[in-house]
Short mmCIF file of C-alpha atoms in Angstrom, two decimals:
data_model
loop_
_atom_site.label_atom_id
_atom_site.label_comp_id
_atom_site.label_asym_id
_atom_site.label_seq_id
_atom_site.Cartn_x
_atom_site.Cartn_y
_atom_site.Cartn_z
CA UNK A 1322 26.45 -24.46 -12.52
CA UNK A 1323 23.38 -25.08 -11.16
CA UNK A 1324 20.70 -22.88 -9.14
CA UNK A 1325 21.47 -22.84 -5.21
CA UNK A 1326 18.86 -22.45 -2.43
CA UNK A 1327 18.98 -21.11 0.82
CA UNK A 1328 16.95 -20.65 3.95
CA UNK A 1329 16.04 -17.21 4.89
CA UNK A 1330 17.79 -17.65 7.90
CA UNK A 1331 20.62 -18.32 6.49
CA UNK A 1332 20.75 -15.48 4.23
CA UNK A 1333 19.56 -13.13 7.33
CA UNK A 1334 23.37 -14.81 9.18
CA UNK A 1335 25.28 -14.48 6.46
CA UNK A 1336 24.40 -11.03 5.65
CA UNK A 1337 25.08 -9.53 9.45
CA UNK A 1338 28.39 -11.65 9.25
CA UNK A 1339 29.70 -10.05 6.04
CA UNK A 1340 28.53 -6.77 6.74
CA UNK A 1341 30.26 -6.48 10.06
CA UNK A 1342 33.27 -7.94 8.55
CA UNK A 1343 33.27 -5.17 5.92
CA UNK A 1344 32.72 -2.49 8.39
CA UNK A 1345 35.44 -3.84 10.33
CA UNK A 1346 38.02 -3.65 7.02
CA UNK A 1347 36.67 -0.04 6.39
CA UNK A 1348 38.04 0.79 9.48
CA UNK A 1349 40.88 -1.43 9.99
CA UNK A 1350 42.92 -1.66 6.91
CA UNK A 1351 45.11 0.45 5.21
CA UNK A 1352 43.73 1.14 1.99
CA UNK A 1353 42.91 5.01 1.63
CA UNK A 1354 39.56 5.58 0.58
CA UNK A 1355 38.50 8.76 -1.24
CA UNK A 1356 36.05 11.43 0.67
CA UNK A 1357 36.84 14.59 -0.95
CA UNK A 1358 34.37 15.83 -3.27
CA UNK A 1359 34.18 19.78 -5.79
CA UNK A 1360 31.93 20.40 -7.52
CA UNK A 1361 34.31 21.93 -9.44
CA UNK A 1362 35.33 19.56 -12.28
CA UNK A 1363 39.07 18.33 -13.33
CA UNK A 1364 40.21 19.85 -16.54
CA UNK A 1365 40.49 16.81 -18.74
CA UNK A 1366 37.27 14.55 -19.84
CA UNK A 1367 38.43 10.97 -20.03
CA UNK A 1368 34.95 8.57 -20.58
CA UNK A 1369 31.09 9.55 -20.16
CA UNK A 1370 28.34 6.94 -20.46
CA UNK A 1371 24.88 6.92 -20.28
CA UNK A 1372 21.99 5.28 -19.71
CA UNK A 1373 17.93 5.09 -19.59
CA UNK A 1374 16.04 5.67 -16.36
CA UNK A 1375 12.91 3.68 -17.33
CA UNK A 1376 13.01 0.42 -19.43
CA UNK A 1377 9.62 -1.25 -21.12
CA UNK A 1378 10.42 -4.47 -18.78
CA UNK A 1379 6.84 -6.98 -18.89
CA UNK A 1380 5.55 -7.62 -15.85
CA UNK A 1381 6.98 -5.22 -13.69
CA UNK A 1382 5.59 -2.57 -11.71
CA UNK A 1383 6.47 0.83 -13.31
CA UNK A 1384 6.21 2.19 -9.47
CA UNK A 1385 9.81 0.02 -8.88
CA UNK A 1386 11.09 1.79 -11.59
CA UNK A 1387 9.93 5.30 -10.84
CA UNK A 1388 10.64 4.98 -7.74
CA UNK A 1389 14.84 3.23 -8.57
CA UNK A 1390 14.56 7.24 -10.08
CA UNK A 1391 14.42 8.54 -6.24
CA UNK A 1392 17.14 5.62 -5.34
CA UNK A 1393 19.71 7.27 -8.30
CA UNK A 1394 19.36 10.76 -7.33
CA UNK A 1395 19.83 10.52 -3.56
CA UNK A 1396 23.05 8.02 -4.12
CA UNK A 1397 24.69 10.47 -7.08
CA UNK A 1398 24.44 13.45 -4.43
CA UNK A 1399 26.91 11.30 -2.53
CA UNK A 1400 28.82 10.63 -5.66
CA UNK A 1401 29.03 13.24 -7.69
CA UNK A 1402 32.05 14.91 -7.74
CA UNK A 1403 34.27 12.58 -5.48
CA UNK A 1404 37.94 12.68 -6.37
CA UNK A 1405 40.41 10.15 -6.35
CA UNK A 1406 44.22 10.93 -5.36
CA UNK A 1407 46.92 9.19 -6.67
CA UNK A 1408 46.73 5.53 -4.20
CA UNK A 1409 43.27 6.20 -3.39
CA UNK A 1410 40.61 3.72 -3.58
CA UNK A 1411 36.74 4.65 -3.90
CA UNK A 1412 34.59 2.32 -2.37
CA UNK A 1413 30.52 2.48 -3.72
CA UNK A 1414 29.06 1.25 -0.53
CA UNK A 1415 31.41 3.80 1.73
CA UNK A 1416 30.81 6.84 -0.18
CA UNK A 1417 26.87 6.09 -0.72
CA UNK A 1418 26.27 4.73 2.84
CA UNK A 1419 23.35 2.60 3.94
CA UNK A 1420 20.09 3.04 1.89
CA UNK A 1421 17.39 2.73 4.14
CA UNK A 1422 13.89 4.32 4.31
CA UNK A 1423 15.22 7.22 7.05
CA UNK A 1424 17.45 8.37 4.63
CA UNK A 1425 14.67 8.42 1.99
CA UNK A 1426 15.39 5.01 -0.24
CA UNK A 1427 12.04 3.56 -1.64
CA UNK A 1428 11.89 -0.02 -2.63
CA UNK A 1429 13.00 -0.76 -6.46
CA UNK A 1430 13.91 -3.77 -8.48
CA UNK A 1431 16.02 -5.78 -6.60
CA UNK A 1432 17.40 -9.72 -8.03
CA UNK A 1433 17.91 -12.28 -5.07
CA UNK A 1434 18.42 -15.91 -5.21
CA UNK A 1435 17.16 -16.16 -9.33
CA UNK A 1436 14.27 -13.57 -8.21
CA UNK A 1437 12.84 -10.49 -9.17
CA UNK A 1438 11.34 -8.14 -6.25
CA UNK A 1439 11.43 -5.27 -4.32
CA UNK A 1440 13.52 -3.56 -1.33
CA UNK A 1441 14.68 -0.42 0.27
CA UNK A 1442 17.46 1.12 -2.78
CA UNK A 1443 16.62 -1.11 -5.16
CA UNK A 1444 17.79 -0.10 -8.67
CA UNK A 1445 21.59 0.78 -7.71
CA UNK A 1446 22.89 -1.81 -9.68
CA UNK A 1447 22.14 0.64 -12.64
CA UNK A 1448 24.76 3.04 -10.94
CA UNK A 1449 27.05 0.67 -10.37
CA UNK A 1450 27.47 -0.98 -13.83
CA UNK A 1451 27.85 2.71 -14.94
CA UNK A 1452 30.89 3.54 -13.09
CA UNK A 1453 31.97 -0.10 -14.25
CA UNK A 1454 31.92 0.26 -17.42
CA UNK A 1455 32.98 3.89 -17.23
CA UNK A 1456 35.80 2.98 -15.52
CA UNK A 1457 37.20 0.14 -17.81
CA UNK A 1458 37.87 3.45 -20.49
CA UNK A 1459 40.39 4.85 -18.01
CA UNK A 1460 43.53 3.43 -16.17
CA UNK A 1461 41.76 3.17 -13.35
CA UNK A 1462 41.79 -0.70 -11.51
CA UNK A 1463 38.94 -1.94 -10.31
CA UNK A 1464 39.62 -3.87 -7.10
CA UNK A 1465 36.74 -4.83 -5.75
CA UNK A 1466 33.69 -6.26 -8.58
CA UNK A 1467 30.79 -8.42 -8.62
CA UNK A 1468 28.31 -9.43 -11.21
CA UNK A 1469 24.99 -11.31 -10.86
CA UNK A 1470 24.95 -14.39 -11.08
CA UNK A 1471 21.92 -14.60 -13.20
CA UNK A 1472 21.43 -13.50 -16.40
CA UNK A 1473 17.63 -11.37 -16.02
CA UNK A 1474 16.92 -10.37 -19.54
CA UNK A 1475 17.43 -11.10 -23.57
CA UNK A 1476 19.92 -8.58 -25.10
CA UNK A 1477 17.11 -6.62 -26.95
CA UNK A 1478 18.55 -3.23 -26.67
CA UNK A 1479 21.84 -4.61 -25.16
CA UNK A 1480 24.45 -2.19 -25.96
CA UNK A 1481 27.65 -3.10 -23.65
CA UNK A 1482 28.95 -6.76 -23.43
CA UNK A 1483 27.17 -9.47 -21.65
CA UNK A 1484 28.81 -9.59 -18.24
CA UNK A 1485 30.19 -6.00 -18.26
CA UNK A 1486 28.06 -4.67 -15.14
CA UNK A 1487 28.75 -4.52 -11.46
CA UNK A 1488 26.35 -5.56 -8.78
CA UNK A 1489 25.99 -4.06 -5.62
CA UNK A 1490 24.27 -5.43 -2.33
CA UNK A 1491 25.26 -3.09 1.25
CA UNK A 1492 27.81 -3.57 2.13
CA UNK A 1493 29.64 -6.62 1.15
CA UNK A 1494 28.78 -6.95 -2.84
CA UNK A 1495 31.01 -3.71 -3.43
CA UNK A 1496 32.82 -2.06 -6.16
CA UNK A 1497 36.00 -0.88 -5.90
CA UNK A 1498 38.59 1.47 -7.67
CA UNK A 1499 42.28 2.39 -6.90
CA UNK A 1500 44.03 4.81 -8.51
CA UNK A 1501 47.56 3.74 -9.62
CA UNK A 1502 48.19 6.71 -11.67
CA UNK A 1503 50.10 9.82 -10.61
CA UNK A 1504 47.12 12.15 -11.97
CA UNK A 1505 44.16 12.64 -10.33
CA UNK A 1506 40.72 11.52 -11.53
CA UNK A 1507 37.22 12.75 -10.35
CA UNK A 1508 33.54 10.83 -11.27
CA UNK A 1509 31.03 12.80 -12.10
CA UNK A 1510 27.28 11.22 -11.98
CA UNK A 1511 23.71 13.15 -12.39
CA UNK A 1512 20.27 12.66 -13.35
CA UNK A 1513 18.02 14.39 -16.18
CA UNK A 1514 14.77 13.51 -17.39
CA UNK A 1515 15.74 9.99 -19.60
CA UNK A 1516 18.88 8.99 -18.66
CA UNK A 1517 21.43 8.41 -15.38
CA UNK A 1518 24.86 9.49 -16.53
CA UNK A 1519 28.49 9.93 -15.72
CA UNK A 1520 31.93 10.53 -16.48
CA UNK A 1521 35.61 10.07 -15.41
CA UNK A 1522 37.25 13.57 -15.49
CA UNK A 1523 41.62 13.95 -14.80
CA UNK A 1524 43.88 16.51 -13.87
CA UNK A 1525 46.25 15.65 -16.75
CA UNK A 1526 45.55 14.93 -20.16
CA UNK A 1527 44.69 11.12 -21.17
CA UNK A 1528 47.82 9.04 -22.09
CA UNK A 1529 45.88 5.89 -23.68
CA UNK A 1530 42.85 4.97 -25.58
CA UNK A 1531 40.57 2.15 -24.77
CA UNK A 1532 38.02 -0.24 -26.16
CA UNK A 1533 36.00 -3.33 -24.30
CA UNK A 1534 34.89 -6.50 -26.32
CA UNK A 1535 33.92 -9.70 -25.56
CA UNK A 1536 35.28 -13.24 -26.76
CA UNK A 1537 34.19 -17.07 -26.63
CA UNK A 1538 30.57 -15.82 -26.00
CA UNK A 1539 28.33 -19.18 -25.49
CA UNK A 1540 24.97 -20.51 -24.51
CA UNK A 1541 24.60 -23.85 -23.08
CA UNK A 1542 21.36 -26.27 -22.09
CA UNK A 1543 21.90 -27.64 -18.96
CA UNK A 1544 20.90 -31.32 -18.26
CA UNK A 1545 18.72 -30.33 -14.91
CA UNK A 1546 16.49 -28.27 -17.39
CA UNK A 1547 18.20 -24.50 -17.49
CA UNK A 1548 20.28 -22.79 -19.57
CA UNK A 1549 23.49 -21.07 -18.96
CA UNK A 1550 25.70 -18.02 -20.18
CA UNK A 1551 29.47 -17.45 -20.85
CA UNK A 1552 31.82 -14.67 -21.76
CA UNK A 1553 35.35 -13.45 -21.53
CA UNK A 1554 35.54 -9.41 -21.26
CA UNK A 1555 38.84 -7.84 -22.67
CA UNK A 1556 39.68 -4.59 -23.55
CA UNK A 1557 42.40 -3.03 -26.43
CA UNK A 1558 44.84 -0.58 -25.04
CA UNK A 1559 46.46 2.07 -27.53
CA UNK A 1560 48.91 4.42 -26.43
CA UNK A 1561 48.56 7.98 -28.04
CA UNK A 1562 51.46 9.18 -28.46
CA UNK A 1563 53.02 6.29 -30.10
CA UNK A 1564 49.89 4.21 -31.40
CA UNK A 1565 51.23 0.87 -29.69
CA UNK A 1566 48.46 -1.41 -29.40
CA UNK A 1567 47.99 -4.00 -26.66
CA UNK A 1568 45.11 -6.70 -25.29
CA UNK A 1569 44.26 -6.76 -21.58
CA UNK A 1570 42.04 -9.50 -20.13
CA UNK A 1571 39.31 -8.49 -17.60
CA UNK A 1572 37.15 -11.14 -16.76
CA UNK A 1573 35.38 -14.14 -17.46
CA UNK A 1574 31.87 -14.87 -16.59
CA UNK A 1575 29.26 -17.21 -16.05
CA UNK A 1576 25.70 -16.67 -15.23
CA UNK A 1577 21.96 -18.47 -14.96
CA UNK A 1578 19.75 -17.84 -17.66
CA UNK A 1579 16.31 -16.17 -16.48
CA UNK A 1580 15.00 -16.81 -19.81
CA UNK A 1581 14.94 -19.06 -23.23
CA UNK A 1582 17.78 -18.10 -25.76
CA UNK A 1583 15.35 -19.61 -28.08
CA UNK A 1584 12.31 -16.93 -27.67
CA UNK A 1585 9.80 -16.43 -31.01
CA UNK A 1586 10.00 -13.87 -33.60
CA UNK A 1587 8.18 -10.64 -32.95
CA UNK A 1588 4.63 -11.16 -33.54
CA UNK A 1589 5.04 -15.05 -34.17
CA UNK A 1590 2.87 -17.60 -32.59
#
């Protein structure tokens, strides 16, 4: 793989094509998307994650970050508490809705085309790879799941696989999750003052266990100059009440490389 160019104009098309054509299969299809939200929470805790608000990231404006803060909060009041019936799907972009400056989005980290920037609700990614990850603990499918396509940063502080995450972009770049379970399962996300976090809650107590690794993980230098990432995600499966143990195979990835694998020691030359 190999890093892909495109004219503005062409990104300005394609983004009114695919974002009408979502809006069209919101409205259209037959999938039943979840709207109800409690805040009153299911009985059972299945998985909580968490993660940091503010990274040390060089060269970046701490006002992106700061302000990916004001993206999180407005987007986990939309969130937070949703419930999913049995055959429901939740759908990020649906339940969050546009983020624009009207509705109070300020312009955060955003990745486009191999590039770091800004734009209105950038940072959302972070929410995103939470419910991800979140959700490959529970039996839960996700449907609907993109990752960059570029790898942005070493794994200093890494603590889920490479590849793991789910990437965002209104409306088209979704993520998706049905329900194929007979129980019902509710998301809880919030804010304090270090960390974004989250959990999957159920109506019925949890039937398996789950863990996520990764396998075949490789770096490779490309002939035009870059390097390149790869990855297979899978999870184990263990069912509780008889301790049956099973593999499941999520995904495989490839990315761009931002950055040298081969970077100097600490304090080296």
């Amino acid at each position: 793989m190999q890093p892909t160019r495109r004219s503005r104009l062409r990104l300005r098309l394609g983004g009114l094509w695919f974002t009408w054509k979502r809006r069209l299969a919101w409205y259209c299809s037959a999938t039943r998307y979840a709207a109800v939200r409690s805040d009153a929470p299911l009985e059972y805790p299945v998985f909580s994650h968490s993660s940091p608000l503010l990274r040390p990231l060089p060269k970046l404006e701490m006002r992106l970050q700061e302000n990916k803060k004001r993206n999180l909060e407005l987007a986990t009041r939309k969130i937070d508490g949703i419930t999913l019936a049995p055959g429901e799907t939740f759908s990020f972009w649906r339940a969050v809705g546009k983020p624009t400056k009207r509705r109070g989005f300020l312009e955060g980290l955003v990745l486009s085309q191999g590039g770091l920037g800004a734009g209105i609700g950038g940072g959302l990614c972070q929410l995103s790879n939470l419910i991800d990850w979140m959700t490959l603990h529970t039996p839960l499918r996700v449907v609907e799941r993109r990752r960059h396509s570029y790898d942005v940063f070493p794994d200093a502080e890494r603590t889920q696989p490479f590849g793991s995450g789910a990437t965002v972009a209104y409306n088209y770049v979704d993520l998706q999750i049905h329900n194929p379970t007979e129980a019902r399962f509710q998301l809880r996300v919030w804010l304090d003052d270090t960390h974004l976090r989250g959990e999957w809650r159920s109506g019925a107590p949890a039937e398996y266990a789950y863990a996520v690794f990764e396998r075949d993980h490789r770096m490779y230098s490309q002939p035009w100059g870059g390097y390149t990432r790869h990855n297979e995600i899978y999870r184990t499966v263990t069912r509780l009440d008889t301790r049956e143990t099973w593999e499941e195979f999520i995904t495989a990835n490839d990315a761009l490389m931002l950055y040298s694998p081969m970077l100097p020691e600490s304090g080296g030359v």
